[in-house]
mmCIF file of C-alpha atoms in Angstrom:
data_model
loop_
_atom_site.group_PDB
_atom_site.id
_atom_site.type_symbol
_atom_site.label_atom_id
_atom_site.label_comp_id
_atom_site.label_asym_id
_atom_site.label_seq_id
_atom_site.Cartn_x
_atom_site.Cartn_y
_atom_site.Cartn_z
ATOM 1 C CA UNK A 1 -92.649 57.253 30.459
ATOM 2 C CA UNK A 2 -95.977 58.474 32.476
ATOM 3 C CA UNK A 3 -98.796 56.300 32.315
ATOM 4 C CA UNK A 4 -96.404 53.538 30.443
ATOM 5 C CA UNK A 5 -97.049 50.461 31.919
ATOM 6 C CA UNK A 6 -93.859 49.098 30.912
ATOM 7 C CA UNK A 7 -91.413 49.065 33.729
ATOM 8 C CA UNK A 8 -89.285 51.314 34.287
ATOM 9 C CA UNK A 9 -86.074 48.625 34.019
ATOM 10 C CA UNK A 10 -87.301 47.827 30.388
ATOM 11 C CA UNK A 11 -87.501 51.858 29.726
ATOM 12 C CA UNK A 12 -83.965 51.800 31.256
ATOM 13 C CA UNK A 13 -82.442 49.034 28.408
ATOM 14 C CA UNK A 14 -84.329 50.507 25.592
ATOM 15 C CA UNK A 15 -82.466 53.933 26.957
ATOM 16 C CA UNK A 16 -78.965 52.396 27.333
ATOM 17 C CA UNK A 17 -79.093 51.047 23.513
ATOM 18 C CA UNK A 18 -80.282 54.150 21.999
ATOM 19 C CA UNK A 19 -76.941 55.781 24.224
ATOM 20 C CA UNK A 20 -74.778 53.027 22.081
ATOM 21 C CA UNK A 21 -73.343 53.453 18.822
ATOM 22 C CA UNK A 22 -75.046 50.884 17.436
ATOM 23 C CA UNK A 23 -78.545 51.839 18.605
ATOM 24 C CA UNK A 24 -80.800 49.622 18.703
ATOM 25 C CA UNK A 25 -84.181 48.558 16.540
ATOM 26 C CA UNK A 26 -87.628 47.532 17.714
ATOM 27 C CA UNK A 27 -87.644 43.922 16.329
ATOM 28 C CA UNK A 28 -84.316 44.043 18.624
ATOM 29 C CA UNK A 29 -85.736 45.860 21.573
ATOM 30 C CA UNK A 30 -88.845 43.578 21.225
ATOM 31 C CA UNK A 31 -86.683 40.193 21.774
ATOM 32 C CA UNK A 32 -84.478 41.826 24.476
ATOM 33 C CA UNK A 33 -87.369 43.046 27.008
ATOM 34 C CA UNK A 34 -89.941 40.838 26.229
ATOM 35 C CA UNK A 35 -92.613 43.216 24.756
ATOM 36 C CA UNK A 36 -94.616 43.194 21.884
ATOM 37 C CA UNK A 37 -93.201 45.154 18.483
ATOM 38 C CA UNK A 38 -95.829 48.043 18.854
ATOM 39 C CA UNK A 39 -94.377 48.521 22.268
ATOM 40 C CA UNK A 40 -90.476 48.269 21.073
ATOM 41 C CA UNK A 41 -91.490 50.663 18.417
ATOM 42 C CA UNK A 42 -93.605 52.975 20.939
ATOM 43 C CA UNK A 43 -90.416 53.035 23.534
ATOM 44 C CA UNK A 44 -88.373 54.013 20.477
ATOM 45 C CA UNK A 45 -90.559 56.655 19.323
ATOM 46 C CA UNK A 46 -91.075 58.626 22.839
ATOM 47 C CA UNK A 47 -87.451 58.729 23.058
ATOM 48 C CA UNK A 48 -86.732 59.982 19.857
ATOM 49 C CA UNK A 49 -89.053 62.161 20.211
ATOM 50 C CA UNK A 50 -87.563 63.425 23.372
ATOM 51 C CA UNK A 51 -84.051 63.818 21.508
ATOM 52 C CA UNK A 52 -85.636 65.972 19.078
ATOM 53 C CA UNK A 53 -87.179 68.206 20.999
ATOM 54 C CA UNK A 54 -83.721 68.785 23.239
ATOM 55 C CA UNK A 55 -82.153 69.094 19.419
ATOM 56 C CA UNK A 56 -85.058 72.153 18.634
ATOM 57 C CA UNK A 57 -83.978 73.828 21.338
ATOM 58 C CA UNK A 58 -80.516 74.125 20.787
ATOM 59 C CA UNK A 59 -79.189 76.758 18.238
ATOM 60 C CA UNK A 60 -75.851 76.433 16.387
ATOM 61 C CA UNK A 61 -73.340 79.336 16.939
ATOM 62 C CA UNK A 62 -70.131 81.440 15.764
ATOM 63 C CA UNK A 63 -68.700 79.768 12.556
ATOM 64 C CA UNK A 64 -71.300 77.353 11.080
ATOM 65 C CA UNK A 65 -70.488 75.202 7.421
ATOM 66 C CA UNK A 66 -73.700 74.032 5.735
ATOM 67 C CA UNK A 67 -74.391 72.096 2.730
ATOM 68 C CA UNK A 68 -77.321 70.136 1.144
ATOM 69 C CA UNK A 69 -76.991 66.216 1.042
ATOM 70 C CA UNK A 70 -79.356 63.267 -0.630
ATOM 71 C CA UNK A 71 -80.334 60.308 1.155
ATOM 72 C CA UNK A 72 -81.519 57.563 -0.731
ATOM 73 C CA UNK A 73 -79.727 58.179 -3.838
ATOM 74 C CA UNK A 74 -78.175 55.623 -5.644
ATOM 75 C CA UNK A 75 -74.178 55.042 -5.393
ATOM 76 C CA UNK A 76 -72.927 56.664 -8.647
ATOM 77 C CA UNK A 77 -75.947 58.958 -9.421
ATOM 78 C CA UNK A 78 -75.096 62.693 -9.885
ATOM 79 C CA UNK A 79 -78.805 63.565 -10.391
ATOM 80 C CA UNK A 80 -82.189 63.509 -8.620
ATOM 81 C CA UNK A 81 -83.802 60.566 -8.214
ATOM 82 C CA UNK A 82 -88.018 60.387 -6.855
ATOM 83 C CA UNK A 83 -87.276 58.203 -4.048
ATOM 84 C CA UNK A 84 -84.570 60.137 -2.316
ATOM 85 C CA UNK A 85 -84.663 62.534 0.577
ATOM 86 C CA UNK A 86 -82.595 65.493 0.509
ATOM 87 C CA UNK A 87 -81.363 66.997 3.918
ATOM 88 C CA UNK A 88 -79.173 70.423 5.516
ATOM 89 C CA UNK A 89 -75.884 68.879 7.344
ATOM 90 C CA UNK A 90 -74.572 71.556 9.557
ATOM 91 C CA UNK A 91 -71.634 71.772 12.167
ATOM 92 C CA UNK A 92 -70.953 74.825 14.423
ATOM 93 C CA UNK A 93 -67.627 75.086 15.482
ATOM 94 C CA UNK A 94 -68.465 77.517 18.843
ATOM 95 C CA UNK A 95 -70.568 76.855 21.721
ATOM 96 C CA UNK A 96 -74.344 76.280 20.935
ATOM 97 C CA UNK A 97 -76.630 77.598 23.404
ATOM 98 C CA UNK A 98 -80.378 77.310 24.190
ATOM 99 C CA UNK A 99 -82.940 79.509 22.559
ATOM 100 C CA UNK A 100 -83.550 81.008 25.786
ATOM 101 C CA UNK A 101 -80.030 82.163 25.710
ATOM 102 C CA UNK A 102 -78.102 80.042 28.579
ATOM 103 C CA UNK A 103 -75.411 77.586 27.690
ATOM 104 C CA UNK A 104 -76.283 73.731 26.682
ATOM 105 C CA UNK A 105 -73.336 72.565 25.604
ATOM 106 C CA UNK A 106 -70.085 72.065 25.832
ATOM 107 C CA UNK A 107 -68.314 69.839 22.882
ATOM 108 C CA UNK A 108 -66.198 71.910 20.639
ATOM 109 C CA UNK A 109 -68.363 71.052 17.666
ATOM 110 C CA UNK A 110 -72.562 70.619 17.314
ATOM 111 C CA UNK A 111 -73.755 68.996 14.818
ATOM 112 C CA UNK A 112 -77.138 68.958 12.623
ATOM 113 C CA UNK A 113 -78.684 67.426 9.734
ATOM 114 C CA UNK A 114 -82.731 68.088 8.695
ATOM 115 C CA UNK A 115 -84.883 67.245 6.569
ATOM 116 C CA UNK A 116 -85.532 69.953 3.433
ATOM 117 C CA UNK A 117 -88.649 70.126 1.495
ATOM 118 C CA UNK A 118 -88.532 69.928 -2.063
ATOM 119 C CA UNK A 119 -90.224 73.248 -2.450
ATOM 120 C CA UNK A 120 -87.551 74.616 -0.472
ATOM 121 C CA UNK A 121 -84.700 73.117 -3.239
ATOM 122 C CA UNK A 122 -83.434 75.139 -6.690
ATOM 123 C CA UNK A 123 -81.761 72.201 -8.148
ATOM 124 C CA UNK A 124 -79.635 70.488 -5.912
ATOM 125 C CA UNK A 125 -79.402 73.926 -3.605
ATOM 126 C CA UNK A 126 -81.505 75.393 -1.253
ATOM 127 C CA UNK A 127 -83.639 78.443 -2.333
ATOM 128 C CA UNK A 128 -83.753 81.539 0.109
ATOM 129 C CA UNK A 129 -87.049 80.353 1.376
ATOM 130 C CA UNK A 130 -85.152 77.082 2.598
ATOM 131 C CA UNK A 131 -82.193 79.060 3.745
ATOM 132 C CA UNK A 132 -84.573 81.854 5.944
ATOM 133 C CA UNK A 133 -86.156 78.611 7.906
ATOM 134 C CA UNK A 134 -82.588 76.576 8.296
ATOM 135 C CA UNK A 135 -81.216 80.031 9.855
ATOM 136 C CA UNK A 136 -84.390 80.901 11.632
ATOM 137 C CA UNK A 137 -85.019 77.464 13.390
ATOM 138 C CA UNK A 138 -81.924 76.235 13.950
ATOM 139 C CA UNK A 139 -79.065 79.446 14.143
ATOM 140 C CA UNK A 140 -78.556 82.005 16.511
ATOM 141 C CA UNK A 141 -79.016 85.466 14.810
ATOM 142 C CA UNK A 142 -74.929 86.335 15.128
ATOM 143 C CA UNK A 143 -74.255 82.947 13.504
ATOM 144 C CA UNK A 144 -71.517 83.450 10.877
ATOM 145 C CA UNK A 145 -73.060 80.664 7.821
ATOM 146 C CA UNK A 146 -70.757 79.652 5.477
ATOM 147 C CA UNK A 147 -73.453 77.959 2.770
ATOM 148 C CA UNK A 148 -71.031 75.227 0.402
ATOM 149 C CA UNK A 149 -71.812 74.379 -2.608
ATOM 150 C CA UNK A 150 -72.072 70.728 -3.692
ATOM 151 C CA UNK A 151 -68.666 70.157 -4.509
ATOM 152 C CA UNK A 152 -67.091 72.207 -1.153
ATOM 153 C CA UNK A 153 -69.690 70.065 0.823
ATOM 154 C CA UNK A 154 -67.995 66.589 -0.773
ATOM 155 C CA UNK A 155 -64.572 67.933 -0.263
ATOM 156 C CA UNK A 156 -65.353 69.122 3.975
ATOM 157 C CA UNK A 157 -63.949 66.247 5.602
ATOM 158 C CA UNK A 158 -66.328 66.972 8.897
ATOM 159 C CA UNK A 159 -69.437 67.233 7.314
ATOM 160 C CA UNK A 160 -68.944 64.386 4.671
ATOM 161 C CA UNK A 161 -68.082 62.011 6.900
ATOM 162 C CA UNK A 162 -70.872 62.897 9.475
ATOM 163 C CA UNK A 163 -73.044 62.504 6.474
ATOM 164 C CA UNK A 164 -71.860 58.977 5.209
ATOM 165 C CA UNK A 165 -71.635 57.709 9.103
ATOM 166 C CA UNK A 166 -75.132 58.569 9.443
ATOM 167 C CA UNK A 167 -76.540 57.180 6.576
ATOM 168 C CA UNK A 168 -74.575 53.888 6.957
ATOM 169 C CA UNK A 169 -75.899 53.309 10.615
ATOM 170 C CA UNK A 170 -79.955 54.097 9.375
ATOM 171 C CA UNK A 171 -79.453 51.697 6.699
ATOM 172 C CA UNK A 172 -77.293 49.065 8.722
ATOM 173 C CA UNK A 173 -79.671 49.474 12.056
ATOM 174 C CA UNK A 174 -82.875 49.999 10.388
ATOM 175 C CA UNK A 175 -82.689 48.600 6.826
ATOM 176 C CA UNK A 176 -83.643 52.060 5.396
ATOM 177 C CA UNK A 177 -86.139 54.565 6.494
ATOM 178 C CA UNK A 178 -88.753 56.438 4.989
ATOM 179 C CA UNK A 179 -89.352 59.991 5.014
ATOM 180 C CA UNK A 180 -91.701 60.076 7.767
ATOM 181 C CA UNK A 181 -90.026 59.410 10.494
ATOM 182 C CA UNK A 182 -86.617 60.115 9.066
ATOM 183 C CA UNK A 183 -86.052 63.362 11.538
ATOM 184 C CA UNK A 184 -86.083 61.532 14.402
ATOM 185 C CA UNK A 185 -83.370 58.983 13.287
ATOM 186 C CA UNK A 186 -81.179 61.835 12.067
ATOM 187 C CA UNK A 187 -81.666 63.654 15.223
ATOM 188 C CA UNK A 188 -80.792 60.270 17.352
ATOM 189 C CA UNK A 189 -77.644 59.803 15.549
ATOM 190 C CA UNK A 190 -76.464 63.814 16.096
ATOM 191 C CA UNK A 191 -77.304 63.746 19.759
ATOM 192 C CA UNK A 192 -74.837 60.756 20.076
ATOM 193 C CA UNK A 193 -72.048 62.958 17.922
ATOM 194 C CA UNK A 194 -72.965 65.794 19.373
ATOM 195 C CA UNK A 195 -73.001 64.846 23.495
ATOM 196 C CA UNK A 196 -70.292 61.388 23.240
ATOM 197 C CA UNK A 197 -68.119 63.788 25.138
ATOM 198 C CA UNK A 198 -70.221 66.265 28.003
ATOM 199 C CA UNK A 199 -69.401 65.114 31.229
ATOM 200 C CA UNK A 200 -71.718 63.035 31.852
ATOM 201 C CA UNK A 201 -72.121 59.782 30.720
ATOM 202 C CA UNK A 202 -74.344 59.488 26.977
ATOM 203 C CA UNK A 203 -77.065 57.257 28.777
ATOM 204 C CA UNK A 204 -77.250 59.368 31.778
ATOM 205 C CA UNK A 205 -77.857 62.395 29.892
ATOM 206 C CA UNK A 206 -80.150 60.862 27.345
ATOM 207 C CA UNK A 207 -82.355 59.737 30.428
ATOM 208 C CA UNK A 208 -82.706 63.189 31.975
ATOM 209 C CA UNK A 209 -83.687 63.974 28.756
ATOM 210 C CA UNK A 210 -86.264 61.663 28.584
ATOM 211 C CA UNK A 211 -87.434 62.490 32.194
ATOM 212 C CA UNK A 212 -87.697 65.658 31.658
ATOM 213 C CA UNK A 213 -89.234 65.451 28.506
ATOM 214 C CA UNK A 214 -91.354 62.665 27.770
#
């Protein structure tokens, strides 16, 4: 929000949807605060952004279930398509903690889905390049991972469902996204999941973030 010259009560609406379940979009954000759409989409982006990088900085600990999801494939399809994205849905069921080792959270469960490269796929799995990078980037190094296969991952009721709630509200909210910017709408929906219940209010911890971030 330095330098913006958008005030800061506009910063503080586009902040309060985002905390919503809903969300919010820029052609939405646009009409609500009276800004232009490169300025909806701007406010959008700098948050996101600032949700990822608190989501970076978080590693998942104790028991963590893993498995490999498609976006973009077609209801009905069993196989790869071209136009579909294929992403790592995690879910830790201990405390996560920062990389700098102090405690973050405070939810019973924290939750994570990213996007995989294809060169990182065998089939419809990930390869132990893919693997080495999930672990690396996003686990703590005593993380117990419990890697499911496709048909364990369909039949987790957690990580299904986190999944299928997340892919309804992108294409609901947004209309679809591509794979460029499709991290930051993942990590927007698992910050919501993942903080609905730390003591303090969603958009009063999404705007430290922001503060402290952006």
């Amino acid at each position: 929000m330095e330098g913006s010259r958008t005030s800061l009560d506009k910063w503080r609406t586009a902040i309060e949807w985002v905390s919503t379940a809903s969300s919010i979009n820029a052609t939405q954000l646009k009409d609500m605060i009276q800004v232009t759409y490169k300025t909806a989409w701007r406010m959008l982006h700098k948050i996101r952004s600032a949700i990822s990088m608190l989501d970076a900085s978080c590693m998942q600990t104790g028991q963590v279930r893993a498995g490999m999801a498609f976006y973009g494939r077609p209801l009905f399809t069993y196989q790869q398509t071209p136009h579909e994205h294929p992403v790592w849905v995690s879910v830790s069921e201990e405390q996560t903690v920062s990389k700098q080792g102090s405690h973050d959270h405070n939810s019973r469960v924290y939750v994570k889905i990213k996007c995989v490269q294809n060169n990182e796929l065998c089939g419809e799995k990930l390869n132990n390049q893919g693997k080495k990078r999930m672990a690396d980037t996003h686990m703590a190094a005593t993380a117990n991972i419990n890697f499911l296969s496709k048909w364990e991952f369909a039949k987790d009721p957690l990580l299904k469902q986190i999944f299928v709630d997340a892919k309804e509200w992108i294409n609901r909210t947004f209309k679809g996204i591509g794979g460029k910017h499709l991290q930051s709408y993942w990590d927007e929906y698992c910050f919501r999941v993942n903080y609905a219940h730390n003591e303090l209010p969603l958009n009063h911890r999404l705007a430290c973030v922001c503060i402290s971030r952006c």
